Coordinates of C-alpha atoms and ligand atoms in Angstrom, one line a residue:
Chain O
M1 CA 27.2 -12.5 4.0
N2 CA 25.0 -12.1 6.3
D3 CA 23.9 -15.2 8.6
L4 CA 20.0 -14.5 8.8
I5 CA 19.9 -14.6 4.9
K6 CA 22.4 -17.7 4.7
E7 CA 19.9 -19.4 7.2
L8 CA 16.7 -18.3 5.2
Y9 CA 17.9 -18.9 1.7
Q10 CA 19.9 -22.3 2.1
E11 CA 21.2 -23.9 -0.9
I12 CA 18.1 -26.4 -1.2
I13 CA 15.6 -23.6 -1.1
L14 CA 17.5 -21.9 -3.7
D15 CA 17.5 -24.9 -5.8
H16 CA 14.0 -25.8 -5.2
G17 CA 13.1 -22.2 -5.8
Q18 CA 14.5 -21.9 -9.1
S19 CA 13.7 -25.4 -10.4
P20 CA 10.5 -26.4 -8.3
R21 CA 10.2 -30.3 -8.5
N22 CA 6.5 -32.0 -9.2
F23 CA 5.7 -28.8 -11.4
G24 CA 2.4 -29.2 -13.1
E25 CA -0.8 -30.7 -13.2
C26 CA -1.8 -34.1 -11.8
D27 CA -3.5 -36.1 -14.2
P28 CA -6.0 -37.9 -13.0
H29 CA -6.6 -35.9 -9.9
N30 CA -9.1 -36.0 -7.4
K31 CA -8.4 -33.1 -4.9
S32 CA -7.3 -29.5 -6.0
A33 CA -7.3 -26.3 -4.4
D34 CA -5.6 -22.7 -4.8
G35 CA -3.6 -21.1 -2.7
H36 CA -3.3 -17.0 -2.7
N37 CA -1.0 -14.8 -0.6
P38 CA -3.2 -11.4 -1.0
L39 CA -0.3 -9.3 0.6
C40 CA 1.9 -10.0 -2.8
G41 CA -0.4 -11.6 -5.4
D42 CA 1.6 -14.9 -5.2
N43 CA -0.2 -17.9 -6.0
L44 CA -0.6 -21.6 -6.8
K45 CA -2.8 -24.3 -7.9
L46 CA -2.3 -28.0 -6.1
T47 CA -3.5 -31.1 -7.6
F48 CA -3.4 -34.7 -6.2
Y49 CA -4.2 -38.0 -6.6
I50 CA -5.9 -40.1 -3.9
N51 CA -6.0 -43.8 -4.0
N52 CA -8.5 -46.1 -2.6
E53 CA -6.0 -47.0 0.2
D54 CA -6.1 -43.2 1.3
V55 CA -2.6 -42.7 0.0
I56 CA -1.5 -39.6 -2.1
E57 CA -0.4 -41.6 -5.2
D58 CA 0.7 -38.3 -7.0
I59 CA 0.8 -34.5 -5.9
K60 CA 2.0 -31.4 -8.4
F61 CA 1.6 -27.8 -8.2
T62 CA 1.9 -24.8 -10.6
G63 CA 1.9 -21.2 -9.6
E64 CA 4.1 -17.8 -9.2
G65 CA 5.9 -16.9 -6.3
C66 CA 9.1 -16.1 -4.6
A67 CA 11.8 -18.8 -3.8
I68 CA 10.3 -19.5 -0.3
S69 CA 6.8 -20.3 -1.8
L70 CA 7.8 -22.2 -4.8
A71 CA 10.6 -24.1 -2.5
S72 CA 8.1 -25.0 0.0
A73 CA 5.4 -26.0 -2.2
S74 CA 8.3 -28.1 -4.1
L75 CA 9.5 -29.7 -1.4
M76 CA 5.9 -30.3 0.2
T77 CA 5.0 -32.4 -3.1
E78 CA 8.2 -34.4 -2.6
K79 CA 7.3 -35.0 1.2
L80 CA 3.6 -35.8 0.7
K81 CA 4.0 -38.2 -2.2
G82 CA 3.3 -41.8 -1.1
K83 CA 1.9 -40.9 2.3
K84 CA -1.2 -41.8 3.8
I85 CA -3.7 -38.8 4.5
D86 CA -3.4 -39.1 8.3
I87 CA 0.8 -38.7 8.2
A88 CA 0.3 -36.1 5.7
E89 CA -2.1 -34.1 8.3
E90 CA 0.7 -34.8 10.8
I91 CA 3.2 -33.4 8.9
F92 CA 1.2 -30.3 8.0
S93 CA 1.0 -29.2 11.7
D94 CA 4.6 -30.2 12.3
F95 CA 5.4 -27.7 9.1
T96 CA 3.4 -24.8 10.6
N97 CA 4.9 -25.2 13.8
L98 CA 8.4 -25.4 12.4
V99 CA 8.1 -22.2 10.3
S100 CA 6.3 -20.2 13.1
G101 CA 9.1 -20.8 15.3
S102 CA 7.8 -23.7 17.7
S103 CA 10.0 -26.6 16.4
E104 CA 10.1 -28.1 20.2
D105 CA 7.5 -30.9 19.9
L106 CA 7.5 -31.7 16.1
K107 CA 5.8 -35.4 15.9
V108 CA 7.0 -36.8 12.6
L109 CA 9.6 -34.2 10.8
N110 CA 13.5 -34.4 12.1
E111 CA 16.3 -32.5 11.4
E112 CA 17.2 -35.0 8.8
D113 CA 14.1 -33.6 6.6
S114 CA 14.5 -31.4 3.9
L115 CA 11.6 -29.3 5.0
Y116 CA 13.8 -28.4 8.4
A117 CA 15.6 -26.0 5.4
L118 CA 12.5 -23.9 5.8
K119 CA 13.1 -23.3 9.6
G120 CA 15.0 -19.9 8.9
V121 CA 11.6 -18.3 7.9
G122 CA 10.8 -18.2 11.5
G123 CA 13.0 -15.5 11.7
F124 CA 11.2 -13.5 9.0
P125 CA 7.6 -13.4 10.4
M126 CA 6.2 -11.7 7.1
R127 CA 7.5 -14.4 5.1
V128 CA 5.8 -17.3 7.1
K129 CA 2.9 -16.8 4.6
C130 CA 5.1 -17.4 1.9
A131 CA 6.0 -20.7 3.4
T132 CA 2.6 -22.1 4.1
M133 CA 0.6 -21.0 1.1
A134 CA 1.2 -24.2 -0.4
W135 CA 0.2 -26.1 2.9
H136 CA -2.9 -24.2 3.4
A137 CA -4.0 -25.3 -0.2
F138 CA -3.2 -28.7 0.9
K139 CA -5.1 -28.9 3.6
S140 CA -8.3 -26.8 2.1
A141 CA -8.2 -29.6 -0.7
L142 CA -8.7 -32.3 1.6
K143 CA -11.6 -30.6 3.1
S144 CA -13.0 -30.2 -0.1
Chain M
M1 CA 18.5 23.9 0.8
L2 CA 17.2 21.9 3.8
D3 CA 19.5 20.9 6.5
I4 CA 19.1 17.0 6.3
K5 CA 21.2 16.5 9.3
K6 CA 19.1 18.6 11.4
I7 CA 15.6 17.0 10.0
R8 CA 17.0 13.6 10.7
G9 CA 17.6 14.5 14.4
D10 CA 13.8 15.4 14.4
F11 CA 12.6 11.4 13.9
P12 CA 13.5 9.4 16.7
I13 CA 12.8 6.2 14.9
L14 CA 16.0 6.8 12.6
N15 CA 18.0 6.0 15.4
K16 CA 16.9 2.4 15.3
K17 CA 18.9 -0.4 14.6
I18 CA 17.8 -3.2 12.4
L19 CA 18.4 -6.8 13.3
N20 CA 22.2 -7.1 13.6
N21 CA 22.9 -3.8 14.3
K22 CA 22.6 -1.9 10.9
D23 CA 21.5 1.4 10.8
L24 CA 17.6 1.9 9.4
I25 CA 17.4 3.0 5.8
Y26 CA 13.9 3.7 5.7
L27 CA 12.8 3.5 2.0
D28 CA 9.0 3.0 2.4
T29 CA 7.7 6.5 3.0
A30 CA 5.2 5.8 0.1
A31 CA 3.4 3.1 2.5
S32 CA 3.6 5.7 5.4
A33 CA 5.8 8.3 6.6
Q34 CA 7.7 8.2 10.0
K35 CA 6.7 10.9 12.6
P36 CA 8.8 13.7 13.8
K37 CA 9.3 14.2 17.7
V38 CA 7.1 17.4 17.6
V39 CA 4.4 15.4 16.2
I40 CA 4.5 12.6 18.8
D41 CA 5.1 15.0 21.7
E42 CA 2.0 17.4 20.7
I43 CA 0.0 14.5 20.7
N44 CA 1.0 13.1 24.1
S45 CA 0.9 16.6 25.2
F46 CA -2.7 17.0 24.0
Y47 CA -3.8 13.7 25.8
S48 CA -2.2 15.2 29.1
N49 CA -3.6 18.5 29.0
N50 CA -6.2 19.4 26.9
Y51 CA -8.2 16.3 26.0
A52 CA -11.8 16.2 25.8
N53 CA -14.5 15.3 23.3
V54 CA -15.2 18.3 20.4
S55 CA -18.2 20.4 20.1
R56 CA -20.1 18.5 22.5
G57 CA -19.7 20.1 25.9
V58 CA -19.6 23.8 27.2
H59 CA -16.6 22.8 29.8
T60 CA -12.9 24.4 29.4
L61 CA -11.4 21.1 28.3
S62 CA -14.0 20.7 25.5
V63 CA -13.6 24.2 24.3
E64 CA -9.8 23.4 24.1
S65 CA -10.2 20.5 22.5
T66 CA -13.0 21.7 19.9
F67 CA -10.2 24.7 19.2
K68 CA -7.5 22.6 18.8
Y69 CA -9.5 20.5 16.4
E70 CA -11.0 23.3 14.3
D71 CA -7.7 24.6 14.2
A72 CA -6.4 21.8 12.3
R73 CA -9.0 22.2 9.7
K74 CA -7.8 25.6 9.0
K75 CA -4.2 24.5 8.7
V76 CA -5.2 21.8 6.1
Q77 CA -7.1 24.5 4.3
K78 CA -4.6 26.5 3.8
F79 CA -2.2 23.7 3.1
I80 CA -4.0 22.7 0.2
N81 CA -5.6 26.2 -0.6
A82 CA -9.0 25.5 -0.4
D83 CA -11.5 28.5 -0.3
S84 CA -13.2 27.9 3.0
E85 CA -12.6 25.4 6.1
R86 CA -16.0 24.4 5.1
E87 CA -14.6 22.1 2.4
I88 CA -12.3 20.1 4.6
I89 CA -13.5 17.0 6.1
F90 CA -11.8 15.0 8.6
T91 CA -12.4 11.3 8.2
K92 CA -10.5 8.2 9.2
S93 CA -7.9 7.8 6.3
A94 CA -8.0 8.5 2.5
T95 CA -9.9 5.3 1.8
E96 CA -12.7 6.3 4.1
S97 CA -12.5 9.5 2.3
I98 CA -13.1 7.9 -1.1
N99 CA -16.0 5.3 0.2
L100 CA -17.7 8.9 1.7
I101 CA -17.7 10.4 -1.7
A102 CA -18.3 7.1 -3.6
N103 CA -21.5 6.8 -1.4
S104 CA -23.0 10.7 -1.1
F105 CA -22.3 11.3 -4.9
A106 CA -23.8 7.8 -6.4
S107 CA -27.0 8.1 -4.2
K108 CA -27.4 11.6 -5.7
Y109 CA -26.1 11.4 -9.1
I110 CA -25.7 7.8 -10.3
N111 CA -28.0 6.2 -12.1
E112 CA -28.1 2.6 -14.0
G113 CA -25.8 2.8 -17.0
D114 CA -24.1 5.8 -15.9
E115 CA -20.2 5.6 -16.2
I116 CA -17.5 6.4 -13.6
I117 CA -13.9 6.7 -15.1
L118 CA -10.9 5.5 -13.4
T119 CA -7.1 4.4 -14.7
V120 CA -5.7 0.7 -14.3
M121 CA -3.0 2.6 -12.1
E122 CA -5.3 3.1 -9.1
H123 CA -5.0 1.8 -5.6
H124 CA -7.4 -0.5 -4.6
S125 CA -9.0 2.1 -2.6
N126 CA -9.8 3.9 -5.6
I127 CA -11.2 1.0 -7.3
I128 CA -13.0 -1.1 -4.7
P129 CA -15.6 1.4 -3.0
W130 CA -16.5 1.9 -7.1
F131 CA -16.9 -1.8 -7.6
L132 CA -19.4 -1.6 -4.7
I133 CA -21.3 1.4 -5.7
R134 CA -21.7 -0.3 -9.5
D135 CA -22.9 -3.3 -8.0
K136 CA -25.6 -1.0 -6.1
Y137 CA -26.4 1.2 -8.8
K138 CA -25.5 -1.0 -12.1
C139 CA -23.5 1.9 -13.3
K140 CA -20.7 1.0 -15.3
I141 CA -16.6 1.7 -14.3
L142 CA -14.3 2.4 -17.2
F143 CA -10.7 1.9 -16.6
A144 CA -8.5 4.2 -19.0
N145 CA -5.2 2.6 -20.1
I146 CA -1.5 3.7 -19.3
D147 CA 1.3 3.9 -21.5
S148 CA 5.0 2.2 -21.3
T149 CA 6.0 5.6 -19.5
G150 CA 3.6 4.8 -16.7
N151 CA 1.5 7.9 -17.6
I152 CA -2.2 7.8 -18.8
D153 CA -2.9 7.2 -22.4
Q154 CA -4.4 10.5 -23.1
K155 CA -6.2 9.3 -26.4
H156 CA -7.8 6.3 -24.5
F157 CA -9.0 8.5 -21.7
E158 CA -10.5 11.3 -23.8
S159 CA -12.2 8.2 -25.9
L160 CA -13.9 7.2 -22.9
I161 CA -15.5 10.2 -21.8
S162 CA -19.2 10.8 -23.0
E163 CA -22.3 12.2 -21.8
K164 CA -22.7 9.1 -19.9
T165 CA -19.6 9.9 -17.8
K166 CA -20.7 11.0 -14.4
L167 CA -17.3 11.4 -12.5
V168 CA -13.5 10.5 -12.8
S169 CA -11.3 9.3 -10.3
I170 CA -7.8 9.3 -10.7
T171 CA -4.3 9.1 -8.7
H172 CA -2.6 12.4 -8.8
L173 CA 1.0 10.6 -8.0
S174 CA 0.8 7.3 -9.0
N175 CA 2.1 5.1 -5.7
V176 CA 3.8 2.6 -8.4
F177 CA 5.4 4.8 -11.2
G178 CA 5.8 8.0 -9.2
T179 CA 4.3 9.5 -12.0
I180 CA 2.3 12.9 -11.9
V181 CA -1.1 13.3 -13.6
N182 CA -1.0 15.1 -16.6
Q183 CA -2.8 18.7 -16.0
E184 CA -4.4 18.0 -19.3
I185 CA -6.2 15.2 -18.2
I186 CA -7.8 17.3 -15.5
N187 CA -8.5 20.1 -17.8
M188 CA -10.3 17.7 -20.2
C189 CA -12.6 17.0 -17.2
N190 CA -13.1 20.3 -16.7
N191 CA -13.6 21.3 -20.1
A192 CA -16.5 18.5 -20.3
G193 CA -18.1 19.8 -17.2
I194 CA -17.3 16.3 -15.4
P195 CA -16.5 16.4 -11.9
I196 CA -13.1 15.3 -10.9
L197 CA -11.6 13.6 -8.2
L198 CA -7.9 13.4 -7.4
D199 CA -6.5 10.7 -5.0
G200 CA -3.6 12.8 -3.3
C201 CA -2.6 9.9 -0.9
Q202 CA 1.2 10.4 -2.5
S203 CA 1.5 13.7 -3.9
A204 CA 0.3 15.3 -0.7
S205 CA 3.5 14.7 0.9
H206 CA 5.9 15.0 -2.0
I207 CA 4.5 18.0 -4.2
P208 CA 2.6 21.5 -2.9
I209 CA -0.8 21.2 -3.6
D210 CA -3.2 23.7 -4.5
V211 CA -6.5 22.5 -5.5
K212 CA -7.7 25.7 -7.1
T213 CA -4.8 25.9 -9.5
L214 CA -5.3 22.0 -10.1
G215 CA -8.9 22.5 -10.8
C216 CA -10.0 19.3 -8.9
D217 CA -13.3 19.2 -7.5
Y218 CA -12.5 16.6 -4.8
F219 CA -8.9 15.9 -3.2
V220 CA -8.4 13.2 -0.7
F221 CA -5.2 12.3 1.3
S222 CA -4.3 10.3 4.3
G223 CA -2.3 11.9 7.2
H224 CA 0.0 9.0 8.0
K225 CA 1.8 9.5 4.4
L226 CA 2.5 13.5 5.7
Y227 CA 4.6 12.6 9.1
A228 CA 1.3 12.6 10.9
P229 CA -0.6 10.0 12.9
T230 CA -2.4 7.1 11.4
G231 CA -6.1 7.3 11.9
V232 CA -7.0 10.8 10.1
G233 CA -7.9 11.5 6.6
V234 CA -8.9 14.3 4.6
F235 CA -11.8 14.9 2.1
Y236 CA -11.7 17.9 0.2
G237 CA -14.8 19.0 -2.0
K238 CA -15.9 22.2 -3.4
E239 CA -18.4 23.9 -1.3
N240 CA -21.0 24.0 -3.9
L241 CA -20.8 20.5 -4.5
I242 CA -20.8 19.0 -1.4
E243 CA -23.4 21.4 0.1
E244 CA -25.9 19.2 -2.3
L245 CA -24.5 16.0 -1.2
P246 CA -26.6 13.9 1.4
P247 CA -24.5 12.8 4.4
Y248 CA -22.4 9.4 4.4
Q249 CA -22.8 7.9 7.9
G250 CA -25.4 8.9 10.3
G251 CA -24.3 9.7 14.0
G252 CA -23.7 12.2 16.6
G253 CA -22.4 15.5 15.7
M254 CA -24.0 16.0 12.1
I255 CA -27.5 16.8 13.1
A256 CA -29.4 19.9 13.6
D257 CA -32.1 18.5 15.1
V258 CA -33.6 15.0 15.6
S259 CA -37.2 13.7 16.8
I260 CA -38.7 10.2 17.0
D261 CA -40.2 11.3 13.6
G262 CA -36.6 11.8 11.9
A263 CA -33.7 14.4 11.6
T264 CA -32.4 17.5 9.7
F265 CA -28.8 17.7 8.8
T266 CA -26.5 19.8 10.3
D267 CA -23.9 22.5 7.9
L268 CA -20.8 21.7 6.6
P269 CA -18.2 20.2 7.4
A270 CA -20.1 18.6 10.3
K271 CA -22.4 17.2 8.0
F272 CA -20.0 14.5 6.7
E273 CA -18.6 14.1 10.3
A274 CA -20.7 11.4 12.0
G275 CA -19.5 10.5 15.4
T276 CA -16.6 11.5 17.4
P277 CA -13.6 12.4 14.7
P278 CA -10.2 11.4 15.1
L279 CA -9.5 14.7 17.2
V280 CA -6.3 14.2 18.3
E281 CA -4.9 12.5 15.0
A282 CA -6.5 15.7 13.4
Y283 CA -4.5 17.9 15.6
G284 CA -1.5 15.7 15.2
L285 CA -1.9 16.4 11.0
G286 CA -2.3 20.2 11.7
V287 CA 1.3 19.6 13.9
A288 CA 2.8 17.9 10.7
I289 CA 1.4 20.7 8.2
D290 CA 3.4 23.0 10.5
Y291 CA 6.3 21.2 10.8
V292 CA 6.4 20.4 6.7
N293 CA 5.6 24.3 6.4
E294 CA 8.4 25.3 8.5
L295 CA 10.9 23.8 6.3
G296 CA 9.2 24.6 3.1
M297 CA 7.1 22.2 0.8
S298 CA 8.7 23.4 -2.2
E299 CA 12.3 22.5 -0.6
I300 CA 11.2 19.3 0.5
S301 CA 10.0 18.3 -3.0
E302 CA 13.1 19.8 -4.6
H303 CA 15.1 17.3 -2.4
E304 CA 13.1 14.3 -3.1
F305 CA 13.2 15.0 -6.7
R306 CA 16.8 15.4 -6.5
L307 CA 17.1 12.1 -4.7
T308 CA 14.8 10.4 -6.9
N309 CA 16.8 11.1 -9.9
Y310 CA 20.4 10.5 -8.3
A311 CA 18.9 7.0 -7.6
L312 CA 17.4 6.7 -10.9
D313 CA 20.7 7.3 -12.4
K314 CA 22.3 5.0 -10.4
M315 CA 19.8 1.9 -11.1
Q316 CA 19.9 2.8 -14.7
D317 CA 23.6 1.6 -14.9
L318 CA 22.9 -1.6 -13.2
D319 CA 22.0 -4.1 -16.1
F320 CA 20.3 -6.7 -14.1
V321 CA 17.6 -4.0 -12.8
D322 CA 14.4 -3.3 -14.6
I323 CA 13.0 0.2 -13.8
H324 CA 9.0 0.3 -14.3
G325 CA 7.9 3.3 -16.4
A326 CA 10.1 6.0 -18.0
N327 CA 12.5 7.9 -15.8
E328 CA 11.1 11.6 -16.5
N329 CA 8.4 12.6 -14.6
K330 CA 8.8 10.5 -11.8
H331 CA 8.7 11.5 -8.1
S332 CA 9.8 10.2 -5.2
I333 CA 9.1 6.4 -6.0
I334 CA 10.5 3.8 -8.1
S335 CA 9.5 0.6 -8.7
F336 CA 11.7 -1.8 -10.1
N337 CA 12.8 -5.8 -10.2
I338 CA 16.0 -7.4 -10.3
K339 CA 16.0 -9.6 -13.2
N340 CA 15.0 -13.5 -12.3
V341 CA 14.7 -12.4 -8.5
H342 CA 11.3 -12.1 -6.7
S343 CA 10.7 -9.0 -4.9
H344 CA 10.1 -10.9 -1.8
E345 CA 13.9 -11.9 -1.4
V346 CA 15.1 -8.4 -2.7
S347 CA 13.0 -7.1 0.4
S348 CA 14.0 -9.6 2.8
F349 CA 17.8 -9.4 1.9
L350 CA 17.6 -5.5 2.0
D351 CA 15.8 -5.8 5.2
V352 CA 18.7 -7.7 6.8
E353 CA 21.0 -4.8 5.8
G354 CA 19.1 -2.6 7.6
I355 CA 16.8 -1.2 4.2
A356 CA 13.4 -0.8 4.6
I357 CA 11.4 -0.9 0.8
R358 CA 8.1 -2.3 -0.1
A359 CA 7.4 -5.5 -2.2
G360 CA 4.3 -7.1 -3.7
H361 CA 1.5 -5.8 -5.9
H362 CA 1.4 -2.4 -3.9
C363 CA -2.6 -2.5 -3.7
C364 CA -2.6 -2.2 -7.5
Q365 CA -3.2 -5.5 -8.8
P366 CA -5.0 -4.7 -12.0
L367 CA -2.0 -2.7 -12.7
M368 CA 0.1 -5.5 -12.0
K369 CA -2.0 -7.6 -14.3
H370 CA -1.5 -5.1 -16.8
L371 CA 2.4 -5.0 -16.7
S372 CA 2.1 -9.1 -16.6
L373 CA 4.1 -8.8 -13.3
N374 CA 3.3 -10.6 -10.4
S375 CA 4.9 -7.9 -8.2
T376 CA 7.6 -5.3 -7.4
A377 CA 9.8 -4.0 -5.4
R378 CA 9.6 -0.1 -4.4
L379 CA 11.6 2.3 -2.9
S380 CA 10.3 5.6 -1.8
F381 CA 11.6 8.9 -0.4
G382 CA 10.6 11.2 2.1
M383 CA 12.6 14.3 3.4
Y384 CA 14.8 12.7 5.9
N385 CA 16.7 10.4 3.0
T386 CA 20.2 10.9 1.9
E387 CA 22.2 10.3 -1.3
D388 CA 24.6 8.2 1.2
E389 CA 21.4 5.9 1.8
V390 CA 21.0 5.7 -2.1
D391 CA 24.5 4.7 -2.3
I392 CA 24.2 2.1 0.4
F393 CA 20.9 0.8 -1.3
I394 CA 22.7 0.4 -4.6
N395 CA 25.6 -1.3 -3.0
A396 CA 23.0 -3.7 -1.4
L397 CA 21.0 -4.2 -4.7
K398 CA 24.4 -5.7 -6.1
K399 CA 24.9 -8.0 -3.3
C400 CA 21.4 -9.2 -3.8
R401 CA 21.7 -10.0 -7.4
D402 CA 25.1 -11.7 -6.6
F403 CA 23.4 -13.9 -3.7
F404 CA 20.5 -15.0 -5.9
T405 CA 21.9 -15.4 -9.4
K406 CA 25.3 -16.9 -8.6
Ligands
PLP1 C1 -2.2 6.3 -4.2 C2 -2.9 5.5 -2.9 N1 -4.4 5.9 -2.7 C3 -5.0 5.4 -1.5 C4 -4.1 4.7 -0.3 C5 -4.9 4.2 0.7 O1 -4.4 5.0 1.7 P1 -4.9 4.7 3.2 O2 -4.6 3.3 3.2 O3 -4.0 5.8 4.3 O4 -6.5 5.1 3.2 C6 -2.7 4.7 -0.7 C7 -2.0 4.4 0.4 O5 -1.3 3.2 0.2 C8 -2.0 5.3 -1.8 O6 -0.6 5.1 -1.9

């Protein structure tokens, strides 16, 4: 089997792609946004609850998509749950750097992080949008 | 029989190695065709030797350019068997061609409550221009259903036709199913006296086109799917019909006389070609047509049809593959899914094997919704593809299934 494919589809990606965690809708939630990938029709809906200490208390998503987009959304919810918003925003910018091939100066993510499994997306520029769909939904929900 | 080995030698890009040194297997001609060397070289030569703006100067280069541009028009006219060069309008793409007819036709003929019929399997290029017209003129857009074979549901289509129908605009060869429109659909429109536009984006490169035998009033296609450069499209309309239509865009080259009070417009075809046209691209299209004609459109069509059936036979035997639409009446295009594997995964996996296919909604979201699919994978053939390539593709599908569903 080919190395590029193995790097893109690590075990953890296939696992989260097939059985995404935090799949559903947060009840209650005070933030939500839809994510779309107009190139392929993949879409998701992200909902989360921010408490009065600015902590993401719960976060969930629903939608349909490829393994990369589902795994990324699933891993994102695992990573962001319990985080303060300012930290979450740092994770957002680290992650977008990571998957677009610039992993040098990450602030909060390191190689131990499960999100690092998505680094292989950098080798497939057309798939970066799959990996970042949930993250952009998160960012736009924060603004809403 | 085509000499495919020789043909492959005409396409420089087929020597390219993909990612980890795999031979390129290009199965995405429906998105855009690769270019033969003669087209690439002739474009280069035009810019190097003959280039100037067309129809605007009397100097030598302008004359040479104009001659080459108008010669391309004649080639297109013959290629689709139109009656006159005046019926051939160069645009930048099929998309622009559809926008042209939508706007010009609507401004003359469409009123509130009128109806335009499309099908649910149209490309967005043959939907959105009509939505814009609907919003502007308060007309209705009706969508004919398709059946499980990927063909238009003829009964449903017929039931939509009424005295309110002003125009029918449908794909000639579906870019998802590879199905070719039934002649009866066109006949129905002819009999009812309703003008019909065929979107020939896919058909023009896969089957011989004769607009007169087909009986269509308007026909559009893009050069880039016919081995020609990007940036040039064709709009064909019957002379008596388009003579009556107002211009689409205003600009240089399409006027008879202009004063500060107004303008009169020039004759066909220039009336619809405002501004400097894609003249080198149009010339390139003429060269591509010569290249295709030399090989023979019928021979190319037969070769691709054989390949399609060869691939269908092999794919049918794979129990993990769903093929969309019936196998009969499919030409050069096959949409499919691997069970429980998203088309993106299939496409990325094949890419690493050197195989280029398309994944996604193919600009046919209404159809995807109709099929309750999120996306499909699609392979499509050009004149340069071979049975060996299909074999490698089939093998890669098996590997892909094993990888993702182990
Ligand atoms: C059936 C059909 N119609 C229209 C188009 C639009 O062609 P273009 O983007 O070249 O204008 C395409 C191209 O994908 C097509 O397949």
